[in-house]
Phi, psi and omega in degrees: 000129180289148182290138175239156183301140179289156176300135182302149178290158176294136179305143183282148167290142180311128180088356180241151177291157178297140178273141174290160177294134186255021174237140182298136176235084188298333180293339180250017179241150179267043176053042185296325179292335181275353184236307189292326188266146176270160166211154184248145179301125186192192176292343180266334183223139184282340184219170171272146175214130180278154176299138179085001179251126180299139175300146182295342180267000182281130180267170183296336181269015179070019177254156180277130181286345181234030187306319182277356182233022185302313180295318180295330183268004176089018180246050180300326180302327179292327185287342182249005178276141178219126179271358181057030178089003181293328183300310180288334178294315178294315184294313189261337182256298182301318183249013170054033177083008179271112184274160186287345177277311181285335181230073185301339178293342179273346192304306184302312180294321180297317180292328180284325182285324187306310180297328178293314180297322179299319178296321179297316180293323177297318177299317179297323177299314182291319179296319177299321177295320179294323179292341179274358182269113179303325182294338181269014182308322179299342182257358188301322180297316179293322179295321179294323177295318178295321178297316181296316180298316182293318179298322178297323179293327180294340179264001182287164179279173186299319181298317180295320182292320179290339178267357183288134173275081185292334178296319179295319178296316178302320181298316181293317181292320182298327177301318179291320180295322177298314180294321177297319178298316181298319179295318181290317183289340177297341180277348182288136182283339183278168176293131185277098181281141180254104178244029183299123178069011185286151174270100181242030179298125180074009182298145179262098183237025181301130177073006184288145174273101185245024179299129178077006180288157178255109178245024182302121177068014182284150177265104181249027182300125178060019177287149177265102179248021182299131179072004182285151178259108184248021178296136181064012174282141178275114186247016183298122177076004179291139182265107183258019182303122178062017176287146180267109179253020181302124178072003180286156179251108182250011179295129180077006175298144185272127172065025176289138182243161177298319177300326178295317177296319181296331181280341185264177173247136179214187179212187182296338182272352178289127181261124185235161178299149181294342181278351182247167185245137178293122182301143184294332184276354178293150180288154182286000000 
């Protein structure tokens, strides 16, 4: 597939660098998630695949041969993956439109840069969300500085990106995200439950008032959250695989992502933020 211009970056706030697009644009990516990343045979993937090896379903034009049948073919994990726009950034910006098939010499570096770029884009997604919280206004200046630093890294060359201590950057940004979360959740009228990192697999939380709760990194796999009120709950990193969100209220939930919704089960009564899309596999 010939390279096409990447989607333009988001206009910069005065004094800040332009932000890269934080939504995946697969038409401008060289299928990096289908090649660079490994996966293991499980309920999420039908086969094993090593990092740096093209998926067996990848076509010559960098498109998936079973894209409309991924769940039926046992590749549910693909349907809930989101690079937050890192794929097209690496393909069209870092490597200037040179794909790994036509320019095999770029392959190794491209595969190494992609996971780093994805982390940078994910951080930008969360920081952007924190900046949208009125309660976090006291932190906005610090958040904008973190946003600017992270955005500058997304424009760096491959050598700089592979040498970046992205863990240290995540740590600094996460401190700000935690403080922003605390300020926002303080506005919730319910008791603020702390379930950070908790094992809540299969938990029965149907109809629970979970406003302002902390679910950062919690395991909510197959949990029953039907009818639960999750407004202002911090959901960063929460694992919603096969969780029942039927009738749940997720409006105003903090740091909720499209992949989290895609991993869960919901219905027409599930209320979600206007910035996200109701997954196609949810029941009517």
